[in-house]
Structure formats: structure tokens, C-alpha cells
XYZ file of C-alpha atoms in Angstrom:
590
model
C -56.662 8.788 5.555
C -54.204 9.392 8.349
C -51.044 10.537 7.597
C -48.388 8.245 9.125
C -46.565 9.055 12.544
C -43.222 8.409 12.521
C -41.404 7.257 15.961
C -37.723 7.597 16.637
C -37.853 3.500 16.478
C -38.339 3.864 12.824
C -36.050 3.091 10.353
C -33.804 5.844 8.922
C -34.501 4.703 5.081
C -37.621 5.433 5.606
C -37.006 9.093 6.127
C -34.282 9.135 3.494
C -36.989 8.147 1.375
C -39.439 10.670 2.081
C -36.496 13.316 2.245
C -35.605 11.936 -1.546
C -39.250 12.423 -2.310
C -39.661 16.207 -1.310
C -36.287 16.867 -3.273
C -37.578 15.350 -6.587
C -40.792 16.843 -6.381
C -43.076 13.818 -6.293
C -43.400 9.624 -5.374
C -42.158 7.802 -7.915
C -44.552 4.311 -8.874
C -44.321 2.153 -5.483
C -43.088 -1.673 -7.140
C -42.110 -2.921 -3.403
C -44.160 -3.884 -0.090
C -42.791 -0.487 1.994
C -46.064 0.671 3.276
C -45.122 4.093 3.490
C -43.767 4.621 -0.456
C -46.947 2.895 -1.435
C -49.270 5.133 0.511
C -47.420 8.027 -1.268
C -48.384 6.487 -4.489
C -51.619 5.874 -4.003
C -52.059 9.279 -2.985
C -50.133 11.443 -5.377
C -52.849 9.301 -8.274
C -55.823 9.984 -6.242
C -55.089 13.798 -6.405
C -53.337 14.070 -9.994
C -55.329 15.260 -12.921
C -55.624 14.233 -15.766
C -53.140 16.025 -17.304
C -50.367 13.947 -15.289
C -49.934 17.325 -13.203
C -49.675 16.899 -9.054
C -52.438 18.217 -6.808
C -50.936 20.075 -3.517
C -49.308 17.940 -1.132
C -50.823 17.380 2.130
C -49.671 19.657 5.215
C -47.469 16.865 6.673
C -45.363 15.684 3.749
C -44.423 19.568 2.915
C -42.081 19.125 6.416
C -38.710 17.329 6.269
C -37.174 15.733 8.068
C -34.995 18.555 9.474
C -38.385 19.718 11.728
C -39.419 16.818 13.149
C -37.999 17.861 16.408
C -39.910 21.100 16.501
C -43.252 19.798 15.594
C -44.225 21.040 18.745
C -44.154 24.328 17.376
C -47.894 25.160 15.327
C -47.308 24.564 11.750
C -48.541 28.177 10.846
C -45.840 29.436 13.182
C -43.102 27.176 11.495
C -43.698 28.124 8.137
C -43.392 32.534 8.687
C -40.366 31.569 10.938
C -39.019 29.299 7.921
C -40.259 32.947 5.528
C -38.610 35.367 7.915
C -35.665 33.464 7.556
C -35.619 33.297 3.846
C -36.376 37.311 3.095
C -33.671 38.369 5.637
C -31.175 36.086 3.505
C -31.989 38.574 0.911
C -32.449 38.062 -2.984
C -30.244 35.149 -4.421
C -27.529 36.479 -6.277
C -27.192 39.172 -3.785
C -27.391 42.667 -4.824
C -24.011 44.802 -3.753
C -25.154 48.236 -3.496
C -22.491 50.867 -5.822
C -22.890 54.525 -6.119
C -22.915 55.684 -9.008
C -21.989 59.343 -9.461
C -23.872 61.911 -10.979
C -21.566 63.528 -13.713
C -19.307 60.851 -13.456
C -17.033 62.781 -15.908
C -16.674 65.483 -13.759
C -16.319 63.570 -10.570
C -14.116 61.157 -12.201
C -11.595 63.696 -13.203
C -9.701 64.128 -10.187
C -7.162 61.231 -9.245
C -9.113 62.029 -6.056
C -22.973 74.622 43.155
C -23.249 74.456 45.358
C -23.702 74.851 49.249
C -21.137 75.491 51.660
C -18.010 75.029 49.018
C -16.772 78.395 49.836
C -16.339 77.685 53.703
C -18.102 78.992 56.887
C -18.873 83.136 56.045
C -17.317 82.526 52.397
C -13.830 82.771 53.717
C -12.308 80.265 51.414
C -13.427 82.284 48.402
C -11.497 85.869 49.368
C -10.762 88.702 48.584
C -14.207 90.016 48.650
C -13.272 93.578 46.979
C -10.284 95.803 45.933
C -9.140 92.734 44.316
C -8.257 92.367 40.125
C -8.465 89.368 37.940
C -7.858 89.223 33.871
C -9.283 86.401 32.169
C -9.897 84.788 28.622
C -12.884 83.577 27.533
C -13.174 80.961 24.337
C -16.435 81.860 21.833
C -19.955 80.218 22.343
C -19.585 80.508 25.943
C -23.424 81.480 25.894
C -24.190 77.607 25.028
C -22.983 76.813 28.488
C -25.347 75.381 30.988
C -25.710 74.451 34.754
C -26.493 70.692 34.867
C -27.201 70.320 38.457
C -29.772 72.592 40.447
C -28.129 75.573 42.007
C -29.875 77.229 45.301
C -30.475 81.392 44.611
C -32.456 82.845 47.133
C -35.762 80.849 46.885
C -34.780 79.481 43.594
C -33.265 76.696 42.192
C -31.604 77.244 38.808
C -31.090 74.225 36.313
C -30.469 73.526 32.612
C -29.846 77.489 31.617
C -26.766 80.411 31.987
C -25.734 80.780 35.159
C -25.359 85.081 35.312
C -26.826 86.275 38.819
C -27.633 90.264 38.826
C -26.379 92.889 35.595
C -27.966 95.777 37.445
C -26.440 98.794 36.946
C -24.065 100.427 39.281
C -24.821 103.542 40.800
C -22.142 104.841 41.954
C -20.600 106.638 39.408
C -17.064 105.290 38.623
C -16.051 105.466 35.123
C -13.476 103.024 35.516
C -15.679 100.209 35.415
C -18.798 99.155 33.526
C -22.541 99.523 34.928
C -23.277 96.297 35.586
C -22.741 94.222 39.318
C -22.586 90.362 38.769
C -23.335 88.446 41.898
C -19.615 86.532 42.764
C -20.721 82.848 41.896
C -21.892 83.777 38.495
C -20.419 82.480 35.184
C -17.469 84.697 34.578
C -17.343 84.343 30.508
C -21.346 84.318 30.427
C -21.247 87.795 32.619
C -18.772 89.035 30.440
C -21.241 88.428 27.451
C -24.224 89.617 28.785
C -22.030 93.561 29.960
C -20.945 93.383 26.380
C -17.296 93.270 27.515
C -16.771 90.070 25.264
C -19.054 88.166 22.239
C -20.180 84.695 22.139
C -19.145 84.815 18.494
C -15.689 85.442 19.214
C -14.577 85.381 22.738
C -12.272 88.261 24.527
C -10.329 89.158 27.343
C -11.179 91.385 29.985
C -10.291 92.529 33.656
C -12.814 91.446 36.812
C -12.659 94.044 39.347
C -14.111 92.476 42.881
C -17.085 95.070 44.120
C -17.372 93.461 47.885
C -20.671 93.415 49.146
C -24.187 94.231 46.910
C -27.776 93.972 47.994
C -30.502 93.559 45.122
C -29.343 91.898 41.813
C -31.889 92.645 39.654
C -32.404 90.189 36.073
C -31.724 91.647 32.885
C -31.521 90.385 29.131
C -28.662 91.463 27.054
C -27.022 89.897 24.632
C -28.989 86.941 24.174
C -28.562 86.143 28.135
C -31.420 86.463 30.412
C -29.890 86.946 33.669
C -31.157 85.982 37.526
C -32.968 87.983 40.014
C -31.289 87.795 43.596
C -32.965 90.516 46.026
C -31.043 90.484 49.185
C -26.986 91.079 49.949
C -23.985 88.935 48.799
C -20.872 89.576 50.259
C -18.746 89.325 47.102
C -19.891 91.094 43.849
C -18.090 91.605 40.612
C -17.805 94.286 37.483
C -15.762 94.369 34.310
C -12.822 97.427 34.162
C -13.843 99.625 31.012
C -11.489 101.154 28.523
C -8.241 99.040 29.514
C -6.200 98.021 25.957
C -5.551 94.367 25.688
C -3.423 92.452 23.508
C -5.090 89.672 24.059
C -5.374 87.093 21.168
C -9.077 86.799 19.974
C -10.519 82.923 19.772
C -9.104 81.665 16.288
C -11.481 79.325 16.181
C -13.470 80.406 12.862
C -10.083 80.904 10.841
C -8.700 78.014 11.568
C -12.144 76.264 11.224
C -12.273 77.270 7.072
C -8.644 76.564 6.178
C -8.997 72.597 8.133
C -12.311 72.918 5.615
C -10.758 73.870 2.534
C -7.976 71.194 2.660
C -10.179 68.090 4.058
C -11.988 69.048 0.598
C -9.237 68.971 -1.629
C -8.195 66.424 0.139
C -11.497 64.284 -0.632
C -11.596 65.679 -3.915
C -8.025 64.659 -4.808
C -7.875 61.251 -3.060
C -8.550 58.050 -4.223
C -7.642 54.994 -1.935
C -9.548 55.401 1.236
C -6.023 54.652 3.115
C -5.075 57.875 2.872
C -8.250 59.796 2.999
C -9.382 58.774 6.338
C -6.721 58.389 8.427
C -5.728 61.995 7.326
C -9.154 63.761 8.011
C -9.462 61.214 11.342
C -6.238 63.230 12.424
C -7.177 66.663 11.155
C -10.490 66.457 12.511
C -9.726 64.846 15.846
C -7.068 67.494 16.774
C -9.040 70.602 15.583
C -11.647 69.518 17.956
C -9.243 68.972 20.601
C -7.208 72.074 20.362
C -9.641 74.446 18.717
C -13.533 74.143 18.542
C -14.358 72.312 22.005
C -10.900 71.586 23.604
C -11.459 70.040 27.632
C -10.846 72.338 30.232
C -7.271 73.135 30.871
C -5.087 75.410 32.217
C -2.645 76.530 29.480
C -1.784 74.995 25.725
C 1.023 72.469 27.648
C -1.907 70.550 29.556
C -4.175 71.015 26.916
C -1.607 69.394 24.281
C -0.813 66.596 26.496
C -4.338 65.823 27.508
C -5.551 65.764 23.808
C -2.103 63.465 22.721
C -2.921 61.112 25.731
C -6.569 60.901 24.029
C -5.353 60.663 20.711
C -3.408 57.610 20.607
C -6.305 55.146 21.767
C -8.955 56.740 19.628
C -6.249 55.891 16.794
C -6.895 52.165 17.645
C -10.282 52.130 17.618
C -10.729 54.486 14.712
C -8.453 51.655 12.861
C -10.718 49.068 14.131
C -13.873 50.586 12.672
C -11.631 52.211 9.533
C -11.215 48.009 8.706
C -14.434 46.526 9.104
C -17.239 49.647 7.786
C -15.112 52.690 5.785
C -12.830 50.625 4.288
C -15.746 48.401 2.953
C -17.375 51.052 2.195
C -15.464 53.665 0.255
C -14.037 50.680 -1.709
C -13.801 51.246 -5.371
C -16.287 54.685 -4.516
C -15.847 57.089 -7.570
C -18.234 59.471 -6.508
C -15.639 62.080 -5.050
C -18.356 65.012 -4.850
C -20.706 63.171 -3.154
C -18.311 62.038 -0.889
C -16.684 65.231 0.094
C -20.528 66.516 0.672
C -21.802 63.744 2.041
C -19.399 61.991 4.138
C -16.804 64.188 4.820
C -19.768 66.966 5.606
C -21.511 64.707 7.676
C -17.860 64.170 9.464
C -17.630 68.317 10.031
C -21.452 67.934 10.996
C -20.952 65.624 14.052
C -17.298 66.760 14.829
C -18.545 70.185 15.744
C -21.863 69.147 17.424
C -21.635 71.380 20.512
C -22.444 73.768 17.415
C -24.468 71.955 15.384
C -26.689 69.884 17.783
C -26.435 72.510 20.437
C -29.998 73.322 19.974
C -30.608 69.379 21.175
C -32.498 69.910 24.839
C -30.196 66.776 25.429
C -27.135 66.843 27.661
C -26.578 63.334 28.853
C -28.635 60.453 28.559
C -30.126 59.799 32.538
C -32.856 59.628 33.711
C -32.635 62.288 36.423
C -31.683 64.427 33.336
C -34.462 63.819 31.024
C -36.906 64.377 33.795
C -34.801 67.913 34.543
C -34.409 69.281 31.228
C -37.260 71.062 29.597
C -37.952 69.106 26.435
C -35.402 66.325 27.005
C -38.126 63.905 26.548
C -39.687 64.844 23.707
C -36.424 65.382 21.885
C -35.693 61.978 22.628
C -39.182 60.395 21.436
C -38.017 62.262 18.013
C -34.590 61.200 18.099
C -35.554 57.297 18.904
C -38.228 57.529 15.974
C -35.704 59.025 13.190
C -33.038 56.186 14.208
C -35.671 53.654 13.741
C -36.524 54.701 10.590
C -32.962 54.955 9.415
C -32.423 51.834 10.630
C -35.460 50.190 8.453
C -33.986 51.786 5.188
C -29.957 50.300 6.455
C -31.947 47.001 6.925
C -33.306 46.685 3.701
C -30.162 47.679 1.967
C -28.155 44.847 3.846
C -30.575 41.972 3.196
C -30.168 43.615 -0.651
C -26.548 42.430 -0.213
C -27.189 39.380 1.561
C -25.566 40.763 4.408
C -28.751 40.933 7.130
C -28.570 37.204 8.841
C -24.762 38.698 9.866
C -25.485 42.389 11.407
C -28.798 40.960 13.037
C -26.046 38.604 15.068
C -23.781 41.366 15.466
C -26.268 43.824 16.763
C -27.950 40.824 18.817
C -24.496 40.541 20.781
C -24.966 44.539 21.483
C -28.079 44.592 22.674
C -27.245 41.597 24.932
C -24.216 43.777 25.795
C -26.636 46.750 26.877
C -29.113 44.614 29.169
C -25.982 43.262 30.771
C -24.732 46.593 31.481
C -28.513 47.559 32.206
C -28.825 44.928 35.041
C -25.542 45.219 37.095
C -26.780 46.563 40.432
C -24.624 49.024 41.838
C -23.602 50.856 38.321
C -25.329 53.226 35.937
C -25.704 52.735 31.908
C -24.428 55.570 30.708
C -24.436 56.182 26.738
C -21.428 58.725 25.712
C -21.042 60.033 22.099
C -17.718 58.419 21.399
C -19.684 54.576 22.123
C -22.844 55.399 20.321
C -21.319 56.308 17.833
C -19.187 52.812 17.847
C -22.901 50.970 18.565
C -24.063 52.334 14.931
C -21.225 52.411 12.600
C -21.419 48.822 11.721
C -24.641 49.343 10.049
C -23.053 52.127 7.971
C -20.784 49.980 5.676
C -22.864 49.582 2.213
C -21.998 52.091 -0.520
C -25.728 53.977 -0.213
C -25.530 57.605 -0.489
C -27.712 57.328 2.898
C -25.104 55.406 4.423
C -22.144 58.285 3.188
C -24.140 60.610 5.356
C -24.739 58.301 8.425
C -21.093 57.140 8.416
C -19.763 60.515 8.453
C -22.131 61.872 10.937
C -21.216 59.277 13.427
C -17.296 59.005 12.916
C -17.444 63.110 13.769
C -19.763 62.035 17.067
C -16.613 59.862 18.101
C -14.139 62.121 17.451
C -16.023 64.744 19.430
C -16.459 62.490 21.848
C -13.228 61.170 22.519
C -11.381 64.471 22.198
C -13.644 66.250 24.106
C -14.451 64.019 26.927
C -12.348 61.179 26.264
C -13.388 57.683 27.185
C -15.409 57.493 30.076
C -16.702 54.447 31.504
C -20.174 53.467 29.843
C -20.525 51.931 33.654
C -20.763 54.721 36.282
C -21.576 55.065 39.713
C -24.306 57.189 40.855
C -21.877 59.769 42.514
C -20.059 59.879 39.514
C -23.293 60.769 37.537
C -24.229 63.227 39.834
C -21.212 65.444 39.816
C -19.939 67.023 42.435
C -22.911 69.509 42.746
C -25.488 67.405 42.277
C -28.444 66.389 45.101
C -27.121 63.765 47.280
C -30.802 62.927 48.172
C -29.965 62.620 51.904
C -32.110 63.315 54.944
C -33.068 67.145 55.478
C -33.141 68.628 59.130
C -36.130 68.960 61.330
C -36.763 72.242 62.210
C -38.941 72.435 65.392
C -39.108 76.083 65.969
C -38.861 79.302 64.196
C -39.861 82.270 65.850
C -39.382 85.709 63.855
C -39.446 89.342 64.930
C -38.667 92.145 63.098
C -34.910 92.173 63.797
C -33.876 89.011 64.783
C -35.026 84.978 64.222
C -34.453 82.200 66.478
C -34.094 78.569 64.897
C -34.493 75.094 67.079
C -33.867 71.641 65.271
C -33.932 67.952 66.522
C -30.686 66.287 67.010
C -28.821 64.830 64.118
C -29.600 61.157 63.325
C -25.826 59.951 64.600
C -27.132 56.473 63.417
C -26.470 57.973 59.779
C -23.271 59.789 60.344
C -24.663 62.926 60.861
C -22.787 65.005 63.873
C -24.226 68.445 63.200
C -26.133 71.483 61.373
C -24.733 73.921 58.855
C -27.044 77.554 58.032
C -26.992 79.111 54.539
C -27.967 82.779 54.662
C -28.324 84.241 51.461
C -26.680 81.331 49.975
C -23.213 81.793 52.193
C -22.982 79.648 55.289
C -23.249 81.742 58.443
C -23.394 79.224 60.771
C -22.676 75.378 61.825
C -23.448 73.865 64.935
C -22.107 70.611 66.628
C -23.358 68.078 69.236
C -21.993 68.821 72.316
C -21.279 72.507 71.611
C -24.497 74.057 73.203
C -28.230 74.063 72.727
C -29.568 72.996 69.439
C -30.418 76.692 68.813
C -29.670 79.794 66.529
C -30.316 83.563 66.835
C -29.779 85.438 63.834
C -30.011 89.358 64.072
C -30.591 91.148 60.932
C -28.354 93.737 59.777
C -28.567 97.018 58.936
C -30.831 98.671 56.464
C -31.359 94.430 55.407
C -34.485 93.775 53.893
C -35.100 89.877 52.444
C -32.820 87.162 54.350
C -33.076 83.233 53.123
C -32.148 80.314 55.192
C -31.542 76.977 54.182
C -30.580 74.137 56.631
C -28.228 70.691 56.205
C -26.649 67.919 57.785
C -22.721 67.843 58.278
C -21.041 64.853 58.687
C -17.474 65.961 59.981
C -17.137 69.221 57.730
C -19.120 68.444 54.428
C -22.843 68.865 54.473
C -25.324 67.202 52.737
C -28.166 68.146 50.529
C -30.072 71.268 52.142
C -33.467 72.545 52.606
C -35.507 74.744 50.137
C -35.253 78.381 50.589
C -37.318 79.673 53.993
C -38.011 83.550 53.545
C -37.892 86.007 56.546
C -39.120 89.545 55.031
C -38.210 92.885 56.276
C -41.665 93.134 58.032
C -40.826 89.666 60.155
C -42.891 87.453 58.856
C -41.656 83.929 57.675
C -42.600 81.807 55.086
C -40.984 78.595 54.677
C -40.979 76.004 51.895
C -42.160 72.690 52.306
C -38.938 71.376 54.061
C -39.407 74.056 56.968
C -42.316 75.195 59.133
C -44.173 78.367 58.378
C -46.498 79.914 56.300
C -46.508 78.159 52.921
């Protein structure tokens, strides 16, 4: 028999009916002349047993009335939607997750570089030599890497310390160390690597300016593998030996175990989460700020006011998120000990992070960047897995609660969010620590031990985040992502002629595309710009004669538009015999 079609001409009594039917469970005996009540009646006999006991209803009458307008939709298809829907509503009554603490009589007892910067022949960066400078260098300065490739010699240097040279000095003087740093290197991260000063704990020291040095040679010391340079650099540095200093060591490590020991009393002692977080929000924020990974500043004044100016609007937020996932979460939380490990360790955990996930191959999240960095990709394959199988455990715990059909709408509107941001043309996603950690914290608020952990991991990321860095955009340009030593992918010079002899080289180029902005030609030699030509000043043509007792020379070629120059050419080599070999951006032997 054919199940009846109903029509939006029919009569709404008729559905009442058959809605009034599903709800009771069964037809009750047809008496009257509606056609569609006595099919049901017939029916429901012709497939009851003999016990009085219903047979399964047919496919059609197990729909209300509510689907009708999606019975365009397969009726498999319906019915896992209609399931999905029902398991993520979670068990009826819901299940409110609650710690309870282990020893709960003990935890109960409390109340609780690059190019041309330094000017045509280097001479915005003298004095070359006979020239002093004292500096102070902060601890873990041995973590710090170049994020942008940096030209030496035929090399370009990314993602690693930037110390050029550490070959010893052979000229006798006791008053200084051994070791000759090329001028550009990392001050603090040369410092290391002579042994003047240790990563652990930072020092002060005196830079005495060498002048010109041919043949850096690479070393390890110290946990720093240095880089090779082999031809002359007009400005070279060493470290003055055996001067007394008074300067103050990095109190960093002091300060970091007593701002421990009282943010665990404090958890230990406190009760109401009122005054627990706000207090080790505040403690935490401002140690970061002023003592474990302050920004760059010149003194403690600028460094005070830059990490008050950041302070006050990571107060707001951190009240925003304080109301609506720890609040809600440390509610009525007697498990003090497992708190002070778990939350306010996880806290500590991601607060100090440029520590703790140093060892992270992970710097920013771009994709120039994860195609640089060694590992960057694979370390984010892990990192993508582990979140989604944190999330999977959070996910069950909510729909536990009843709480699922809500943060799959909230998280909905962020991912929405994201492929908005994703999609705007001339701007760049870019995911800081301060806003993932803003993305995940919602999922954070049941009272799981899990959940401790995860919620104090990612409060620390903000507060690293914001004090460190502050609040960046999340929408950035592409300059602003590339820094100001990044590539500026621009056009490279065409260099139509290189003839080499044993003492000098001649260069010819094509004229500048003027079409681009382009008005003229600026020449790295050995990294320092010897050279810029114009149009209109002379032949498009260079002679370079090399210089006494020189052996290796590079040469590396660029655009200028007015007096900045754009991105230039890999490293072309002209040897001490006079032969040239160029890279793949100039002529010659390959």
C-alpha cells in the first residue's frame, strides 16, 4: 500500500493528527470516515501480534511533521543528522564534571641584515678601530636567532646565532682576549662564545674595535658554532680582558624562585578564585615583562613604561576571559595541590616559554618561515595532531555537561573569523601567542584535571605574549612580516660582462628598468658597499682593483631607487688566482 502524500493544500488537522499519533505511540481505533486515521488503523492491526504488541512503523510515519520541508534530504542522511544532534546534546541530566582531590584532608586543610645599512664604504657605522664600548648582556642570549637571511661572503645565514669569526688574535696584546669577531656579529652571542659572559647568567664586558681583519675562521665554544668569513672586513671587534666590573649580574633566576614560592602559597592558601588569579595574572605578567623576556629597551624608565602601557589592556582582556572560563572553572575547586601543580604550573610553563618551548623549531607562524626553518614543518604536523587530540578529549567532556551544541557555535564564529581574516587580499593572517591563546581558552572551562593544565598553559602563552610583544595586529602587511631585513623579492641586475685578471675586475650591467623606479646600481664587496652608480653619471661600468696582499673578494649587485637598494644578487667569487665564479644571478663559471 502507498503511503499517503501530503500537499500543502491539506488540511492542518490532519497533520495534528498524525503528530498526536507519533506522540502517543500508536493509532487509536478509527470510528470516523477520515481516510487517513483509518488507513493507520488498518495498518497498525495488520502488523500487531497477537500479543496486542505494535510491529515497526513504516519509514514514512517515523517523520513528523517538523521535516516535511527537508524531505528532499535522503532519509538515511536525516536520521544521523537528527543522531549527531542528539549525542552532542550530551546525556540527559547532564553530567558537571568536579575534581575531586586526592587526600582531600590534606588538600582541604588550607583556607587556600642586511645590505647597504651601514652606508657607501661603511661610513655610517664608524669608528672602525681605537674605539671602546661597555655593554650588558641579559642570560639565554644563546637562544637568539636571525630570522631573515643574512649575506656572508657566499653564504646566506638564517634561523641560527649570528657570531662571524672567533679566530684567535695573533698579535700578542694581553689586554684583550684571543678572539676577532667580524663587526656585524651578535655582540652578547660573541661575548658567549670568548667566554667573556654565560648564557646562564649574562655579564658585562668592554668591546674594543680591532679595524680591519682578513680571514674569520668558525669555531665552537660554548655551545655556539660560529661563521667562517675568509676575506677582509673593515671593522673587527675583541673583548678587553682582566678589567673589574661592578656590573649587576642578570637577576633573573633569584627573582624567578621567590615569584615561585609565593604564587604557591598563594594557591595553596587561597580559596575564592577572585583573588587567586588576578594576583598571579599581575605577578606573572610583570615578571615576564621586567625580568625573564622584557622587549627591547633602552634603560628600566622605557622598559617600565612600555610594560605599564601593555599592562593595562591585557588587564581587560584577562578580566574578560577570568569571567567566562577560570571563574567557571575554579568554582567551588577544593583541590588546592592539584591546582598549584597543575594550573598554576602550567601558568609558569607557558609564561616562560622562550625557556620552555625554546627548543620549538617554530618562530612565527608564515609560510615563508616554515619553509625557512629546519624542522618548522614537522614540528607543526606534531603540534596540529596533539591539539586535535586534546581537543577530542575537551569535546567529550563538554557534551558530558551538556555544554557542546554552545562551544561548537562559539568556535564556529572563530573559524568563520579566521577564513575572513584568511581571504582579505592585501593583508597577512598572522597567529601571535597572546590571540591563540584567547582562540583556545574557551574550551578550557570544565573542572577536568586536563583542563587545569590546558588553562594554565595558555593564560601563561598570553601573558608572554602580551608583555613581550604586546598586541600586534593578527592582520599584517607583507612588509610588516618581512621585517626590515627581510627579501624584498624585487628584480636583480643584469650583469652583461665580467672580465677578471689577476689584479683587477671590470663589471658592465644593463640599464636600470626606470619603468620600476629603479635609477641606479649599488656593489657589495665583502659585504660593505664599495660602490653605487647612477644614470647619467658615466658608463654603466666598474673597475675594481684588488688590494694588497687580498686574496678572496665577493660581489653582490642591487637596484637603488633614490638611496635604498633592493634585494641583491648571490655572492659572485673572484679568487686570488683571477678566476670568477658566479652564482646563478651572475655570469661565470657555476
Amino acid at each position: 500500500m502507498e503511503p499517503p502524500k501530503f500537499s500543502d493544500s491539506e488540511d492542518d488537522a490532519e497533520r495534528d493528527a498524525l503528530s498526536q499519533w507519533e506522540r502517543d505511540g500508536g493509532p487509536e481505533p478509527s470510528t470516523g470516515n477520515n481516510s487517513i486515521l483509518d488507513f493507520r488503523s488498518r495498518a497498525s492491526s495488520d502488523v500487531g501480534d497477537n500479543n496486542g504488541v505494535r510491529g515497526p512503523l513504516p519509514v514514512w510515519l517515523q517523520e513528523s511533521s517538523k521535516s516535511f520541508h527537508w524531505r528532499w534530504v535522503p532519509y538515511r542522511l536525516r536520521h544521523f543528522a537528527r543522531a549527531v544532534a542528539a549525542w552532542t546534546k550530551g546525556p540527559d541530566p547532564p553530567q558537571i564534571q568536579k575534581i575531586t582531590p586526592f587526600f582531600p584532608s590534606v588538600q582541604e586543610a588550607p583556607v587556600r641584515s642586511g645590505g647597504n645599512s651601514c652606508g657607501l664604504n661603511g661610513n655610517r657605522c664608524r669608528p672602525f678601530d681605537n674605539a671602546y664600548q661597555a655593554f650588558r648582556c641579559p642570560a639565554n642570549c644563546r637562544s637568539v636567532h636571525v630570522t631573515t637571511p643574512h649575506a656572508v661572503g657566499g653564504k646566506d645565514i638564517n634561523w641560527r646565532p649570528f657570531v662571524i669569526g672567533g679566530s684567535e688574535d695573533e698579535s700578542g696584546d694581553h689586554s684583550t682576549s684571543q678572539y676577532i669577531y667580524r663587526a656585524d656579529s651578535f655582540v652578547c652571542q660573541a661575548a658567549i662564545h670568548a667566554g667573556v659572559v654565560s648564557n646562564e647568567k649574562g655579564g658585562c664586558g668592554v668591546v674594543a674595535l680591532t679595524g680591519t681583519h682578513t680571514n674569520f675562521t668558525s669555531t665552537h665554544r660554548n655551545g655556539i658554532q660560529s661563521i667562517s668569513f675568509d676575506a677582509s672586513f673593515p671593522k673587527s671587534f675583541t673583548f678587553l680582558s682582566n678589567i673589574s666590573s661592578s656590573c649587576i649580574k642578570d637577576l633573573r633566576w633569584p627573582l624567578l624562585a621567590v615569584t615561585v614560592i609565593f604564587t604557591t602559597l598563594l594557591s595553596l592558601c587561597t580559596a575564592s578564585p577572585l583573588v587567586f588569579f588576578p594576583i598571579v595574572f599581575t605577578m606573572l605578567f610583570f615578571h615576564v615583562g621586567l625580568v625573564s623576556d622584557p622587549p627591547t629597551s633602552n634603560d628600566y624608565a622605557s622598559l617600565s613604561s612600555i610594560i605599564i602601557g601593555r599592562f593595562l589592556p591585557a588587564a581587560f582582556v584577562a578580566a574578560v576571559f577570568y569571567r567566562y572560563t577560570v571563574k567557571l572553572q575554579q568554582q567551588d575547586l577544593d583541590a588546592y595541590v592539584e591546582r598549584t601543580i597543575l594550573w598554576l604550573g602550567g601558568a609558569w610553563v607557558g609564561s616562560l616559554n622562550n625557556y620552555t618551548f625554546d627548543f620549538i623549531p617554530i618562530q612565527r607562524l608564515t609560510p615563508a618561515d616554515l619553509r625557512a626553518q629546519p624542522g618548522a614543518r614537522l614540528a607543526l604536523v606534531i603540534i596540529v595532531v596533539s591539539l586535535f587530540m586534546i581537543a577530542l578529549g575537551q569535546v567529550w567532556y563538554l557534551r558530558l555537561e551538556g555544554r557542546l551544541p554552545k562551544y561548537l557555535g562559539i568556535y564556529a564564529i572563530f573559524i568563520t573569523f579566521l577564513i575572513v581574516c584568511v581571504i582579505i587580499p592585501p593583508l597577512n593572517l598572522r597567529i601571535h601567542h597572546y590571540f591563540l591563546a584567547l582562540l583556545l581558552l574557551p574550551g578550557t572551562r570544565i573542572q577536568t584535571r586536563p583542563s587545569l593544565l590546558y588553562q594554565g598553559i595558555l593564560v601563561g602563552l598570553f601573558i608572554n605574549g602580551a608583555a613581550r610583544w604586546g598586541f600586534d595586529s593578527i592582520l599584517q602587511t607583507t612588509s610588516e612580516l618581512r621585517g626590515p631585513d627581510g627579501p624584498l623579492h624585487s628584480s636583480l641586475p643584469n650583469i652583461t660582462s665580467i672580465v677578471p685578471t689577476i689584479s683587477n675586475i671590470t663589471f658592465e650591467w644593463a640599464l636600470p628598468p626606470l619603468k620600476r623606479g629603479y635609477d641606479g646600481i649599488s656593489v657589495l664587496v665583502n659585504d660593505v658597499e664599495r660602490w653605487r652608480w647612477y644614470i647619467g653619471e658615466g658608463q654603466p661600468q666598474k673597475t675594481f682593483e684588488r688590494p694588497d696582499q687580498a686574496g678572496v673578494e665577493y660581489f653582490r649587485f642591487a637596484y637603488m631607487r633614490g638611496s635604498g637598494a633592493a634585494d641583491f644578487t648571490e655572492a659572485g667569487i673572484w679568487n686570488s688566482s683571477g678566476g670568477w665564479y658566479g652564482g646563478k644571478d651572475l655570469g661565470g663559471k657555476g
